[in-house]
């Protein structure tokens, strides 16, 4: 199914899809990184878990009218997606205050954001993915003002869909990071992944962290936590 390796990132390898022009194979790795790559570790089974979780979430977004690059799950660690030109913006949606925003703005941990807060970051490892405003985003990327407005609106729609999904399995969606890509025909769609690598997820009753923060902070077993997310999602199908 896969052909030449085109790119390797921190969490995934990207291959051309064999005999399928305009499509890619994403292969999820077992690597975990934090703090812009300063902390690294390999967890056997992490790639499988992120692939399985993302492959369950993307079809739910499709059902709710969200356009994405996802086509299908191929096997335990790989999925088939449409090729897109990634827009160099990270779109972060925050429902509760935690992480960097509490330090940056002095906001008390767990403060709810009503309505949810949308932030933009410039995707550049050398610069540490800095926080930017809309004017910066328009200057640094190839999006138009109307497209940027659409991206932010779509992020909030995704937040509604994901919040409802996670509430159904007794999990609070605290915040999450999205990436978008431009299709060959110019349409902008959700790309990358939706997983505990890219979402902050807390058990609704215990407030236990069920995401990559257990690795960042050294407070738990990453594989055990990701398995818990997958098992809860499987129980809904």
mmCIF file with all atom_site columns, C-alpha atoms in Angstrom, residues 17-237:
data_model
loop_
_atom_site.group_PDB
_atom_site.id
_atom_site.type_symbol
_atom_site.label_atom_id
_atom_site.label_alt_id
_atom_site.label_comp_id
_atom_site.label_asym_id
_atom_site.label_entity_id
_atom_site.label_seq_id
_atom_site.pdbx_PDB_ins_code
_atom_site.Cartn_x
_atom_site.Cartn_y
_atom_site.Cartn_z
_atom_site.occupancy
_atom_site.B_iso_or_equiv
_atom_site.pdbx_formal_charge
_atom_site.auth_seq_id
_atom_site.auth_comp_id
_atom_site.auth_asym_id
_atom_site.auth_atom_id
_atom_site.pdbx_PDB_model_num
ATOM 1   C CA . UNK A 1 17  ? 0.379   5.671  -1.283 1.00 0.00 ? 17  UNK A CA 1
ATOM 2   C CA . UNK A 1 18  ? 1.234   3.067  -3.901 1.00 0.00 ? 18  UNK A CA 1
ATOM 3   C CA . UNK A 1 19  ? -0.801  3.479  -7.110 1.00 0.00 ? 19  UNK A CA 1
ATOM 4   C CA . UNK A 1 20  ? -2.999  6.118  -5.439 1.00 0.00 ? 20  UNK A CA 1
ATOM 5   C CA . UNK A 1 21  ? -2.046  9.598  -6.676 1.00 0.00 ? 21  UNK A CA 1
ATOM 6   C CA . UNK A 1 22  ? -2.985  12.350 -4.252 1.00 0.00 ? 22  UNK A CA 1
ATOM 7   C CA . UNK A 1 23  ? -3.109  9.996  -1.268 1.00 0.00 ? 23  UNK A CA 1
ATOM 8   C CA . UNK A 1 24  ? -0.661  9.279  1.560  1.00 0.00 ? 24  UNK A CA 1
ATOM 9   C CA . UNK A 1 25  ? -0.051  6.620  4.161  1.00 0.00 ? 25  UNK A CA 1
ATOM 10  C CA . UNK A 1 26  ? 0.509   7.896  7.697  1.00 0.00 ? 26  UNK A CA 1
ATOM 11  C CA . UNK A 1 27  ? 2.496   5.471  9.827  1.00 0.00 ? 27  UNK A CA 1
ATOM 12  C CA . UNK A 1 28  ? 2.291   6.199  13.558 1.00 0.00 ? 28  UNK A CA 1
ATOM 13  C CA . UNK A 1 29  ? 5.522   5.837  15.529 1.00 0.00 ? 29  UNK A CA 1
ATOM 14  C CA . UNK A 1 30  ? 6.118   4.743  19.121 1.00 0.00 ? 30  UNK A CA 1
ATOM 15  C CA . UNK A 1 31  ? 8.119   7.886  19.899 1.00 0.00 ? 31  UNK A CA 1
ATOM 16  C CA . UNK A 1 32  ? 6.913   10.408 22.468 1.00 0.00 ? 32  UNK A CA 1
ATOM 17  C CA . UNK A 1 33  ? 8.360   13.916 22.682 1.00 0.00 ? 33  UNK A CA 1
ATOM 18  C CA . UNK A 1 34  ? 7.660   16.920 24.882 1.00 0.00 ? 34  UNK A CA 1
ATOM 19  C CA . UNK A 1 35  ? 8.954   20.452 25.434 1.00 0.00 ? 35  UNK A CA 1
ATOM 20  C CA . UNK A 1 36  ? 9.813   20.929 21.732 1.00 0.00 ? 36  UNK A CA 1
ATOM 21  C CA . UNK A 1 37  ? 11.702  17.644 21.608 1.00 0.00 ? 37  UNK A CA 1
ATOM 22  C CA . UNK A 1 38  ? 13.789  18.158 24.757 1.00 0.00 ? 38  UNK A CA 1
ATOM 23  C CA . UNK A 1 39  ? 12.173  15.116 26.397 1.00 0.00 ? 39  UNK A CA 1
ATOM 24  C CA . UNK A 1 40  ? 12.035  11.928 24.336 1.00 0.00 ? 40  UNK A CA 1
ATOM 25  C CA . UNK A 1 41  ? 11.104  8.315  24.953 1.00 0.00 ? 41  UNK A CA 1
ATOM 26  C CA . UNK A 1 42  ? 9.875   5.298  23.015 1.00 0.00 ? 42  UNK A CA 1
ATOM 27  C CA . UNK A 1 43  ? 6.740   3.469  24.191 1.00 0.00 ? 43  UNK A CA 1
ATOM 28  C CA . UNK A 1 44  ? 5.976   0.112  22.616 1.00 0.00 ? 44  UNK A CA 1
ATOM 29  C CA . UNK A 1 45  ? 2.413   0.229  21.331 1.00 0.00 ? 45  UNK A CA 1
ATOM 30  C CA . UNK A 1 46  ? 1.957   4.000  21.322 1.00 0.00 ? 46  UNK A CA 1
ATOM 31  C CA . UNK A 1 47  ? 1.759   4.189  17.526 1.00 0.00 ? 47  UNK A CA 1
ATOM 32  C CA . UNK A 1 48  ? -0.980  1.569  17.432 1.00 0.00 ? 48  UNK A CA 1
ATOM 33  C CA . UNK A 1 49  ? -3.002  3.368  20.085 1.00 0.00 ? 49  UNK A CA 1
ATOM 34  C CA . UNK A 1 50  ? -2.829  6.794  18.443 1.00 0.00 ? 50  UNK A CA 1
ATOM 35  C CA . UNK A 1 51  ? -3.726  5.326  15.068 1.00 0.00 ? 51  UNK A CA 1
ATOM 36  C CA . UNK A 1 52  ? -6.666  3.363  16.465 1.00 0.00 ? 52  UNK A CA 1
ATOM 37  C CA . UNK A 1 53  ? -7.968  6.353  18.433 1.00 0.00 ? 53  UNK A CA 1
ATOM 38  C CA . UNK A 1 54  ? -7.659  8.777  15.498 1.00 0.00 ? 54  UNK A CA 1
ATOM 39  C CA . UNK A 1 55  ? -9.235  6.238  13.156 1.00 0.00 ? 55  UNK A CA 1
ATOM 40  C CA . UNK A 1 56  ? -12.295 6.092  15.407 1.00 0.00 ? 56  UNK A CA 1
ATOM 41  C CA . UNK A 1 57  ? -12.611 9.848  15.879 1.00 0.00 ? 57  UNK A CA 1
ATOM 42  C CA . UNK A 1 58  ? -12.262 11.046 12.274 1.00 0.00 ? 58  UNK A CA 1
ATOM 43  C CA . UNK A 1 59  ? -15.367 9.147  11.016 1.00 0.00 ? 59  UNK A CA 1
ATOM 44  C CA . UNK A 1 60  ? -17.398 10.691 13.850 1.00 0.00 ? 60  UNK A CA 1
ATOM 45  C CA . UNK A 1 61  ? -16.283 14.137 12.699 1.00 0.00 ? 61  UNK A CA 1
ATOM 46  C CA . UNK A 1 62  ? -17.321 13.195 9.151  1.00 0.00 ? 62  UNK A CA 1
ATOM 47  C CA . UNK A 1 63  ? -20.780 12.280 10.434 1.00 0.00 ? 63  UNK A CA 1
ATOM 48  C CA . UNK A 1 64  ? -20.986 15.760 11.947 1.00 0.00 ? 64  UNK A CA 1
ATOM 49  C CA . UNK A 1 65  ? -20.118 17.474 8.673  1.00 0.00 ? 65  UNK A CA 1
ATOM 50  C CA . UNK A 1 66  ? -16.417 18.160 9.355  1.00 0.00 ? 66  UNK A CA 1
ATOM 51  C CA . UNK A 1 67  ? -14.218 17.682 6.299  1.00 0.00 ? 67  UNK A CA 1
ATOM 52  C CA . UNK A 1 68  ? -10.884 15.959 7.007  1.00 0.00 ? 68  UNK A CA 1
ATOM 53  C CA . UNK A 1 69  ? -7.990  14.312 5.192  1.00 0.00 ? 69  UNK A CA 1
ATOM 54  C CA . UNK A 1 70  ? -8.862  10.871 6.632  1.00 0.00 ? 70  UNK A CA 1
ATOM 55  C CA . UNK A 1 71  ? -9.902  8.092  4.234  1.00 0.00 ? 71  UNK A CA 1
ATOM 56  C CA . UNK A 1 72  ? -9.563  4.827  6.128  1.00 0.00 ? 72  UNK A CA 1
ATOM 57  C CA . UNK A 1 73  ? -7.618  2.805  8.689  1.00 0.00 ? 73  UNK A CA 1
ATOM 58  C CA . UNK A 1 74  ? -5.263  0.414  6.910  1.00 0.00 ? 74  UNK A CA 1
ATOM 59  C CA . UNK A 1 75  ? -3.890  -1.612 9.806  1.00 0.00 ? 75  UNK A CA 1
ATOM 60  C CA . UNK A 1 76  ? -2.933  -1.232 13.462 1.00 0.00 ? 76  UNK A CA 1
ATOM 61  C CA . UNK A 1 77  ? -0.408  1.569  12.879 1.00 0.00 ? 77  UNK A CA 1
ATOM 62  C CA . UNK A 1 78  ? -1.306  3.060  9.492  1.00 0.00 ? 78  UNK A CA 1
ATOM 63  C CA . UNK A 1 79  ? -4.084  5.054  7.894  1.00 0.00 ? 79  UNK A CA 1
ATOM 64  C CA . UNK A 1 80  ? -4.781  6.305  4.370  1.00 0.00 ? 80  UNK A CA 1
ATOM 65  C CA . UNK A 1 81  ? -5.321  10.061 3.960  1.00 0.00 ? 81  UNK A CA 1
ATOM 66  C CA . UNK A 1 82  ? -5.643  12.629 1.209  1.00 0.00 ? 82  UNK A CA 1
ATOM 67  C CA . UNK A 1 83  ? -2.485  14.580 0.467  1.00 0.00 ? 83  UNK A CA 1
ATOM 68  C CA . UNK A 1 84  ? -2.705  18.188 1.576  1.00 0.00 ? 84  UNK A CA 1
ATOM 69  C CA . UNK A 1 85  ? -0.419  21.178 1.778  1.00 0.00 ? 85  UNK A CA 1
ATOM 70  C CA . UNK A 1 86  ? -0.160  21.713 5.521  1.00 0.00 ? 86  UNK A CA 1
ATOM 71  C CA . UNK A 1 87  ? -0.915  25.270 6.624  1.00 0.00 ? 87  UNK A CA 1
ATOM 72  C CA . UNK A 1 88  ? 1.840   26.350 9.064  1.00 0.00 ? 88  UNK A CA 1
ATOM 73  C CA . UNK A 1 89  ? -0.575  27.150 11.884 1.00 0.00 ? 89  UNK A CA 1
ATOM 74  C CA . UNK A 1 90  ? -1.450  25.252 15.032 1.00 0.00 ? 90  UNK A CA 1
ATOM 75  C CA . UNK A 1 91  ? -4.988  26.053 16.128 1.00 0.00 ? 91  UNK A CA 1
ATOM 76  C CA . UNK A 1 92  ? -5.524  25.470 19.848 1.00 0.00 ? 92  UNK A CA 1
ATOM 77  C CA . UNK A 1 93  ? -9.017  25.399 21.347 1.00 0.00 ? 93  UNK A CA 1
ATOM 78  C CA . UNK A 1 94  ? -9.195  25.768 25.123 1.00 0.00 ? 94  UNK A CA 1
ATOM 79  C CA . UNK A 1 95  ? -12.240 24.888 27.235 1.00 0.00 ? 95  UNK A CA 1
ATOM 80  C CA . UNK A 1 96  ? -10.431 25.118 30.569 1.00 0.00 ? 96  UNK A CA 1
ATOM 81  C CA . UNK A 1 97  ? -7.204  26.816 31.621 1.00 0.00 ? 97  UNK A CA 1
ATOM 82  C CA . UNK A 1 98  ? -4.199  24.579 32.065 1.00 0.00 ? 98  UNK A CA 1
ATOM 83  C CA . UNK A 1 99  ? -0.652  24.305 30.756 1.00 0.00 ? 99  UNK A CA 1
ATOM 84  C CA . UNK A 1 100 ? 1.107   27.243 29.145 1.00 0.00 ? 100 UNK A CA 1
ATOM 85  C CA . UNK A 1 101 ? -1.775  29.703 29.283 1.00 0.00 ? 101 UNK A CA 1
ATOM 86  C CA . UNK A 1 102 ? -1.877  29.638 33.085 1.00 0.00 ? 102 UNK A CA 1
ATOM 87  C CA . UNK A 1 103 ? 1.768   30.720 33.213 1.00 0.00 ? 103 UNK A CA 1
ATOM 88  C CA . UNK A 1 104 ? 1.558   33.110 30.279 1.00 0.00 ? 104 UNK A CA 1
ATOM 89  C CA . UNK A 1 105 ? -1.500  35.028 31.466 1.00 0.00 ? 105 UNK A CA 1
ATOM 90  C CA . UNK A 1 106 ? -1.665  34.171 35.157 1.00 0.00 ? 106 UNK A CA 1
ATOM 91  C CA . UNK A 1 107 ? -5.050  32.487 34.781 1.00 0.00 ? 107 UNK A CA 1
ATOM 92  C CA . UNK A 1 108 ? -5.992  30.089 37.550 1.00 0.00 ? 108 UNK A CA 1
ATOM 93  C CA . UNK A 1 109 ? -5.809  26.374 36.694 1.00 0.00 ? 109 UNK A CA 1
ATOM 94  C CA . UNK A 1 110 ? -9.171  24.862 35.625 1.00 0.00 ? 110 UNK A CA 1
ATOM 95  C CA . UNK A 1 111 ? -10.775 28.260 34.967 1.00 0.00 ? 111 UNK A CA 1
ATOM 96  C CA . UNK A 1 112 ? -13.473 27.603 32.323 1.00 0.00 ? 112 UNK A CA 1
ATOM 97  C CA . UNK A 1 113 ? -13.466 29.566 29.078 1.00 0.00 ? 113 UNK A CA 1
ATOM 98  C CA . UNK A 1 114 ? -17.010 30.396 28.043 1.00 0.00 ? 114 UNK A CA 1
ATOM 99  C CA . UNK A 1 115 ? -17.071 30.656 25.086 1.00 0.00 ? 115 UNK A CA 1
ATOM 100 C CA . UNK A 1 116 ? -14.046 28.464 24.302 1.00 0.00 ? 116 UNK A CA 1
ATOM 101 C CA . UNK A 1 117 ? -10.813 30.286 23.590 1.00 0.00 ? 117 UNK A CA 1
ATOM 102 C CA . UNK A 1 118 ? -9.107  29.880 20.190 1.00 0.00 ? 118 UNK A CA 1
ATOM 103 C CA . UNK A 1 119 ? -5.371  30.579 19.885 1.00 0.00 ? 119 UNK A CA 1
ATOM 104 C CA . UNK A 1 120 ? -3.019  30.460 16.895 1.00 0.00 ? 120 UNK A CA 1
ATOM 105 C CA . UNK A 1 121 ? 0.599   29.333 16.958 1.00 0.00 ? 121 UNK A CA 1
ATOM 106 C CA . UNK A 1 122 ? 3.118   29.480 14.116 1.00 0.00 ? 122 UNK A CA 1
ATOM 107 C CA . UNK A 1 123 ? 4.432   26.015 13.242 1.00 0.00 ? 123 UNK A CA 1
ATOM 108 C CA . UNK A 1 124 ? 8.194   26.434 13.421 1.00 0.00 ? 124 UNK A CA 1
ATOM 109 C CA . UNK A 1 125 ? 10.300  24.184 15.652 1.00 0.00 ? 125 UNK A CA 1
ATOM 110 C CA . UNK A 1 126 ? 13.286  26.528 15.536 1.00 0.00 ? 126 UNK A CA 1
ATOM 111 C CA . UNK A 1 127 ? 11.152  29.360 16.911 1.00 0.00 ? 127 UNK A CA 1
ATOM 112 C CA . UNK A 1 128 ? 9.381   27.151 19.449 1.00 0.00 ? 128 UNK A CA 1
ATOM 113 C CA . UNK A 1 129 ? 5.957   27.438 17.750 1.00 0.00 ? 129 UNK A CA 1
ATOM 114 C CA . UNK A 1 130 ? 5.249   31.002 18.984 1.00 0.00 ? 130 UNK A CA 1
ATOM 115 C CA . UNK A 1 131 ? 1.806   32.373 19.795 1.00 0.00 ? 131 UNK A CA 1
ATOM 116 C CA . UNK A 1 132 ? 0.630   34.721 17.027 1.00 0.00 ? 132 UNK A CA 1
ATOM 117 C CA . UNK A 1 133 ? -2.382  36.903 16.203 1.00 0.00 ? 133 UNK A CA 1
ATOM 118 C CA . UNK A 1 134 ? -4.590  36.879 13.113 1.00 0.00 ? 134 UNK A CA 1
ATOM 119 C CA . UNK A 1 135 ? -2.476  39.478 11.307 1.00 0.00 ? 135 UNK A CA 1
ATOM 120 C CA . UNK A 1 136 ? 0.656   37.401 11.878 1.00 0.00 ? 136 UNK A CA 1
ATOM 121 C CA . UNK A 1 137 ? -1.173  34.305 10.613 1.00 0.00 ? 137 UNK A CA 1
ATOM 122 C CA . UNK A 1 138 ? -2.185  36.041 7.392  1.00 0.00 ? 138 UNK A CA 1
ATOM 123 C CA . UNK A 1 139 ? 1.378   37.266 6.836  1.00 0.00 ? 139 UNK A CA 1
ATOM 124 C CA . UNK A 1 140 ? 3.069   33.934 7.650  1.00 0.00 ? 140 UNK A CA 1
ATOM 125 C CA . UNK A 1 141 ? 0.728   31.542 5.862  1.00 0.00 ? 141 UNK A CA 1
ATOM 126 C CA . UNK A 1 142 ? -1.046  31.303 2.533  1.00 0.00 ? 142 UNK A CA 1
ATOM 127 C CA . UNK A 1 143 ? -4.568  31.753 3.914  1.00 0.00 ? 143 UNK A CA 1
ATOM 128 C CA . UNK A 1 144 ? -6.952  34.588 3.140  1.00 0.00 ? 144 UNK A CA 1
ATOM 129 C CA . UNK A 1 145 ? -8.921  36.479 5.811  1.00 0.00 ? 145 UNK A CA 1
ATOM 130 C CA . UNK A 1 146 ? -12.072 34.518 4.923  1.00 0.00 ? 146 UNK A CA 1
ATOM 131 C CA . UNK A 1 147 ? -10.177 31.219 5.093  1.00 0.00 ? 147 UNK A CA 1
ATOM 132 C CA . UNK A 1 148 ? -8.724  32.089 8.489  1.00 0.00 ? 148 UNK A CA 1
ATOM 133 C CA . UNK A 1 149 ? -12.219 32.914 9.723  1.00 0.00 ? 149 UNK A CA 1
ATOM 134 C CA . UNK A 1 150 ? -13.402 29.554 8.346  1.00 0.00 ? 150 UNK A CA 1
ATOM 135 C CA . UNK A 1 151 ? -10.545 27.689 10.063 1.00 0.00 ? 151 UNK A CA 1
ATOM 136 C CA . UNK A 1 152 ? -11.382 29.227 13.442 1.00 0.00 ? 152 UNK A CA 1
ATOM 137 C CA . UNK A 1 153 ? -15.097 28.548 13.006 1.00 0.00 ? 153 UNK A CA 1
ATOM 138 C CA . UNK A 1 154 ? -14.354 24.947 12.013 1.00 0.00 ? 154 UNK A CA 1
ATOM 139 C CA . UNK A 1 155 ? -12.150 24.541 15.090 1.00 0.00 ? 155 UNK A CA 1
ATOM 140 C CA . UNK A 1 156 ? -15.097 25.536 17.280 1.00 0.00 ? 156 UNK A CA 1
ATOM 141 C CA . UNK A 1 157 ? -17.387 23.095 15.444 1.00 0.00 ? 157 UNK A CA 1
ATOM 142 C CA . UNK A 1 158 ? -14.821 20.344 16.015 1.00 0.00 ? 158 UNK A CA 1
ATOM 143 C CA . UNK A 1 159 ? -14.762 21.322 19.669 1.00 0.00 ? 159 UNK A CA 1
ATOM 144 C CA . UNK A 1 160 ? -18.526 20.792 19.897 1.00 0.00 ? 160 UNK A CA 1
ATOM 145 C CA . UNK A 1 161 ? -18.307 17.370 18.261 1.00 0.00 ? 161 UNK A CA 1
ATOM 146 C CA . UNK A 1 162 ? -15.336 16.211 20.333 1.00 0.00 ? 162 UNK A CA 1
ATOM 147 C CA . UNK A 1 163 ? -16.746 17.559 23.601 1.00 0.00 ? 163 UNK A CA 1
ATOM 148 C CA . UNK A 1 164 ? -19.983 15.643 23.021 1.00 0.00 ? 164 UNK A CA 1
ATOM 149 C CA . UNK A 1 165 ? -18.082 12.482 22.129 1.00 0.00 ? 165 UNK A CA 1
ATOM 150 C CA . UNK A 1 166 ? -15.809 12.612 25.158 1.00 0.00 ? 166 UNK A CA 1
ATOM 151 C CA . UNK A 1 167 ? -18.643 13.553 27.517 1.00 0.00 ? 167 UNK A CA 1
ATOM 152 C CA . UNK A 1 168 ? -20.362 10.326 26.438 1.00 0.00 ? 168 UNK A CA 1
ATOM 153 C CA . UNK A 1 169 ? -17.392 8.347  27.799 1.00 0.00 ? 169 UNK A CA 1
ATOM 154 C CA . UNK A 1 170 ? -17.072 10.389 30.984 1.00 0.00 ? 170 UNK A CA 1
ATOM 155 C CA . UNK A 1 171 ? -14.117 12.499 29.837 1.00 0.00 ? 171 UNK A CA 1
ATOM 156 C CA . UNK A 1 172 ? -13.683 16.277 29.845 1.00 0.00 ? 172 UNK A CA 1
ATOM 157 C CA . UNK A 1 173 ? -12.044 17.762 26.755 1.00 0.00 ? 173 UNK A CA 1
ATOM 158 C CA . UNK A 1 174 ? -9.831  20.422 28.329 1.00 0.00 ? 174 UNK A CA 1
ATOM 159 C CA . UNK A 1 175 ? -8.004  21.676 25.241 1.00 0.00 ? 175 UNK A CA 1
ATOM 160 C CA . UNK A 1 176 ? -6.620  20.376 21.973 1.00 0.00 ? 176 UNK A CA 1
ATOM 161 C CA . UNK A 1 177 ? -4.428  21.250 19.005 1.00 0.00 ? 177 UNK A CA 1
ATOM 162 C CA . UNK A 1 178 ? -5.485  21.096 15.361 1.00 0.00 ? 178 UNK A CA 1
ATOM 163 C CA . UNK A 1 179 ? -3.686  21.352 12.046 1.00 0.00 ? 179 UNK A CA 1
ATOM 164 C CA . UNK A 1 180 ? -5.304  22.080 8.705  1.00 0.00 ? 180 UNK A CA 1
ATOM 165 C CA . UNK A 1 181 ? -4.226  21.355 5.141  1.00 0.00 ? 181 UNK A CA 1
ATOM 166 C CA . UNK A 1 182 ? -5.183  22.549 1.682  1.00 0.00 ? 182 UNK A CA 1
ATOM 167 C CA . UNK A 1 183 ? -6.449  19.954 -0.780 1.00 0.00 ? 183 UNK A CA 1
ATOM 168 C CA . UNK A 1 184 ? -5.432  19.981 -4.450 1.00 0.00 ? 184 UNK A CA 1
ATOM 169 C CA . UNK A 1 185 ? -8.716  21.713 -5.329 1.00 0.00 ? 185 UNK A CA 1
ATOM 170 C CA . UNK A 1 186 ? -8.017  24.483 -2.792 1.00 0.00 ? 186 UNK A CA 1
ATOM 171 C CA . UNK A 1 187 ? -10.390 23.325 -0.057 1.00 0.00 ? 187 UNK A CA 1
ATOM 172 C CA . UNK A 1 188 ? -9.076  23.497 3.504  1.00 0.00 ? 188 UNK A CA 1
ATOM 173 C CA . UNK A 1 189 ? -9.671  20.393 5.639  1.00 0.00 ? 189 UNK A CA 1
ATOM 174 C CA . UNK A 1 190 ? -8.669  19.103 9.052  1.00 0.00 ? 190 UNK A CA 1
ATOM 175 C CA . UNK A 1 191 ? -5.379  17.167 8.865  1.00 0.00 ? 191 UNK A CA 1
ATOM 176 C CA . UNK A 1 192 ? -2.849  15.532 11.219 1.00 0.00 ? 192 UNK A CA 1
ATOM 177 C CA . UNK A 1 193 ? -4.425  13.476 14.057 1.00 0.00 ? 193 UNK A CA 1
ATOM 178 C CA . UNK A 1 194 ? -6.861  13.603 16.972 1.00 0.00 ? 194 UNK A CA 1
ATOM 179 C CA . UNK A 1 195 ? -5.381  11.627 19.860 1.00 0.00 ? 195 UNK A CA 1
ATOM 180 C CA . UNK A 1 196 ? -4.166  11.899 23.457 1.00 0.00 ? 196 UNK A CA 1
ATOM 181 C CA . UNK A 1 197 ? -0.977  13.340 21.920 1.00 0.00 ? 197 UNK A CA 1
ATOM 182 C CA . UNK A 1 198 ? -2.920  16.373 20.701 1.00 0.00 ? 198 UNK A CA 1
ATOM 183 C CA . UNK A 1 199 ? -5.740  16.628 23.273 1.00 0.00 ? 199 UNK A CA 1
ATOM 184 C CA . UNK A 1 200 ? -5.813  17.240 27.010 1.00 0.00 ? 200 UNK A CA 1
ATOM 185 C CA . UNK A 1 201 ? -8.354  14.821 28.442 1.00 0.00 ? 201 UNK A CA 1
ATOM 186 C CA . UNK A 1 202 ? -9.404  14.523 32.090 1.00 0.00 ? 202 UNK A CA 1
ATOM 187 C CA . UNK A 1 203 ? -11.622 11.914 33.684 1.00 0.00 ? 203 UNK A CA 1
ATOM 188 C CA . UNK A 1 204 ? -14.840 13.786 34.423 1.00 0.00 ? 204 UNK A CA 1
ATOM 189 C CA . UNK A 1 205 ? -15.162 12.354 37.942 1.00 0.00 ? 205 UNK A CA 1
ATOM 190 C CA . UNK A 1 206 ? -11.604 12.032 39.243 1.00 0.00 ? 206 UNK A CA 1
ATOM 191 C CA . UNK A 1 207 ? -9.902  14.747 37.110 1.00 0.00 ? 207 UNK A CA 1
ATOM 192 C CA . UNK A 1 208 ? -7.206  12.146 36.365 1.00 0.00 ? 208 UNK A CA 1
ATOM 193 C CA . UNK A 1 209 ? -5.173  13.107 33.315 1.00 0.00 ? 209 UNK A CA 1
ATOM 194 C CA . UNK A 1 210 ? -5.662  10.769 30.359 1.00 0.00 ? 210 UNK A CA 1
ATOM 195 C CA . UNK A 1 211 ? -3.274  12.273 27.828 1.00 0.00 ? 211 UNK A CA 1
ATOM 196 C CA . UNK A 1 212 ? 0.378   13.027 27.055 1.00 0.00 ? 212 UNK A CA 1
ATOM 197 C CA . UNK A 1 213 ? 0.667   15.183 30.180 1.00 0.00 ? 213 UNK A CA 1
ATOM 198 C CA . UNK A 1 214 ? 1.398   11.977 32.124 1.00 0.00 ? 214 UNK A CA 1
ATOM 199 C CA . UNK A 1 215 ? 4.593   11.755 30.043 1.00 0.00 ? 215 UNK A CA 1
ATOM 200 C CA . UNK A 1 216 ? 5.362   15.475 30.158 1.00 0.00 ? 216 UNK A CA 1
ATOM 201 C CA . UNK A 1 217 ? 4.979   15.571 33.931 1.00 0.00 ? 217 UNK A CA 1
ATOM 202 C CA . UNK A 1 218 ? 6.105   12.024 34.731 1.00 0.00 ? 218 UNK A CA 1
ATOM 203 C CA . UNK A 1 219 ? 2.904   11.281 36.642 1.00 0.00 ? 219 UNK A CA 1
ATOM 204 C CA . UNK A 1 220 ? 1.658   8.060  35.065 1.00 0.00 ? 220 UNK A CA 1
ATOM 205 C CA . UNK A 1 221 ? 1.940   5.243  32.541 1.00 0.00 ? 221 UNK A CA 1
ATOM 206 C CA . UNK A 1 222 ? 1.385   6.659  29.040 1.00 0.00 ? 222 UNK A CA 1
ATOM 207 C CA . UNK A 1 223 ? 0.402   3.325  27.457 1.00 0.00 ? 223 UNK A CA 1
ATOM 208 C CA . UNK A 1 224 ? -2.028  2.495  30.256 1.00 0.00 ? 224 UNK A CA 1
ATOM 209 C CA . UNK A 1 225 ? -3.662  5.918  29.897 1.00 0.00 ? 225 UNK A CA 1
ATOM 210 C CA . UNK A 1 226 ? -3.959  5.705  26.082 1.00 0.00 ? 226 UNK A CA 1
ATOM 211 C CA . UNK A 1 227 ? -5.388  2.181  26.368 1.00 0.00 ? 227 UNK A CA 1
ATOM 212 C CA . UNK A 1 228 ? -8.038  3.583  28.692 1.00 0.00 ? 228 UNK A CA 1
ATOM 213 C CA . UNK A 1 229 ? -9.078  6.142  26.076 1.00 0.00 ? 229 UNK A CA 1
ATOM 214 C CA . UNK A 1 230 ? -9.292  3.498  23.347 1.00 0.00 ? 230 UNK A CA 1
ATOM 215 C CA . UNK A 1 231 ? -11.275 1.098  25.526 1.00 0.00 ? 231 UNK A CA 1
ATOM 216 C CA . UNK A 1 232 ? -13.822 3.778  26.378 1.00 0.00 ? 232 UNK A CA 1
ATOM 217 C CA . UNK A 1 233 ? -14.193 4.695  22.695 1.00 0.00 ? 233 UNK A CA 1
ATOM 218 C CA . UNK A 1 234 ? -14.585 1.027  21.729 1.00 0.00 ? 234 UNK A CA 1
ATOM 219 C CA . UNK A 1 235 ? -17.343 0.645  24.322 1.00 0.00 ? 235 UNK A CA 1
ATOM 220 C CA . UNK A 1 236 ? -19.440 3.236  22.470 1.00 0.00 ? 236 UNK A CA 1
ATOM 221 C CA . UNK A 1 237 ? -19.408 1.386  19.130 1.00 0.00 ? 237 UNK A CA 1
#
